[in-house]
């Protein structure tokens, strides 16, 4: 029970990143893998500031800013230098590894001794349930914020940019700028997942981001597969399904471990899961 | 209103594939001109429209709108003055956005897209009335994704979209080429209605010679990147189909 509840909390912590990937992949149709770096970046900034005595709430804007900066660099490389989005993401992600190592100062920073989001807001005896409620609240807030943004005139312009660039260009929208802003928002959300996760697992690690983009992709894909089953096409429900997808993904991984699969194989399982979600519908539709 | 002076454009200059698409082209359109452009394939019509809209830049020459030089403005900046309807209805509309959301952006063509909710009741009402005026019965579909409509319906809507926000110059590049004869006639009537109602300065590229007879107050023929015929007023009104066919001999 505790085991699965942790998986759910973990999934909810990763929902912010899922929303970020929803923005890049679903809205802008850009494959952005800056994620691996900006996730660790968010956790590193959080860890280092928490250990130097900052309050968790004061760290939030800095985490978001750090992530947004990473995303805007990817956006700039992609849109201004004309570098393929995938390569731009790899460049920034690789560069961020050194940045993160510099911020952390070593490969792992424990946070057991610090006052953090979860310890400060703890309101019931059971720590795990307290974490669950807090992170649920945070996720709902984020979903409402992202939904609100996508409903504004600016948000409609963002969505249109991913849909038809010829149209948006002829309607006064600066496509390169719009994509850069989209990548910034997405990576700010990803860094925020790093912020949550560092405080949930009580450490930040230089390697925590490796392959995390697949987890995010998997969440969005599971979410949209389930959402399609229920014929949910409204943006709001799609965002809710991202959260459900993120949780479902972690529960699946937890199940894999609980039936005795070697945790060393976790990344392989992640990759196979994502491949399954992408590939199975294709295989089914062919037969 | 629009003035092009000495426009030159060569694709792939300095290579064996160099194509001089526009050569020393001069054109002046006073306000309210409804100009139809005809010409063979590859005569430079689309290139001309793209140069006016700013999606490609001339090698030489300048473009003015209302005496203001806009040669170096990017396409998204020129949308201040210029509205476009593309040949492909998919290019001019966003399929995954609702009809209403498409119209919201079109209504803000010359304005900033701000962080505020603009899709209110009153906006919806205005757009509904505008769409109802087209007489296509699409006013009940405004909350559907644009992609669920047919090509002709989308094209008619993108015409309406192009006239929503203070349009000074309307560019249409074969807007009916992808449509069946019925939709095509409908889109042409819609366009003509909107152009006359708003007294828009318009450039309409077409291969349909009958369009030249039925619409517009000026006709231009292009060949090899140059204007080779330019008729307006009574001369334009006097043209018949026979004459037009003979232009292509
Ligand atoms: N992007 C491009 N790169 C290279 N050459 C081009 C490009 N676009 C157009 N051309 C060439 O420039 C010339 C003019 O093309 P343009 O598209 O302006 O013709 P058009 O009059 O619109 O023809 P159509 O009636 O077939 O649409 C043609 O020879 C064409 O091959
Ligand atoms: Mg053409």
GROMACS .gro file of N, CA and C and ligand atoms in nm, chain B residues 45-46 173-174, ligand 2:
model
   13
  332UNK      N    1   0.357   3.469  -6.051
  332UNK     CA    2   0.243   3.525  -5.978
  332UNK      C    3   0.254   3.501  -5.827
  333UNK      N    4   0.280   3.378  -5.792
  333UNK     CA    5   0.291   3.348  -5.648
  333UNK      C    6   0.410   3.419  -5.587
  460UNK      N    7  -0.430   3.388  -5.357
  460UNK     CA    8  -0.356   3.311  -5.456
  460UNK      C    9  -0.436   3.187  -5.492
  461UNK      N   10  -0.504   3.191  -5.605
  461UNK     CA   11  -0.588   3.078  -5.650
  461UNK      C   12  -0.670   3.019  -5.536
  538LIG    MG1   13   0.138   3.003  -5.803
   0.00000   0.00000   0.00000
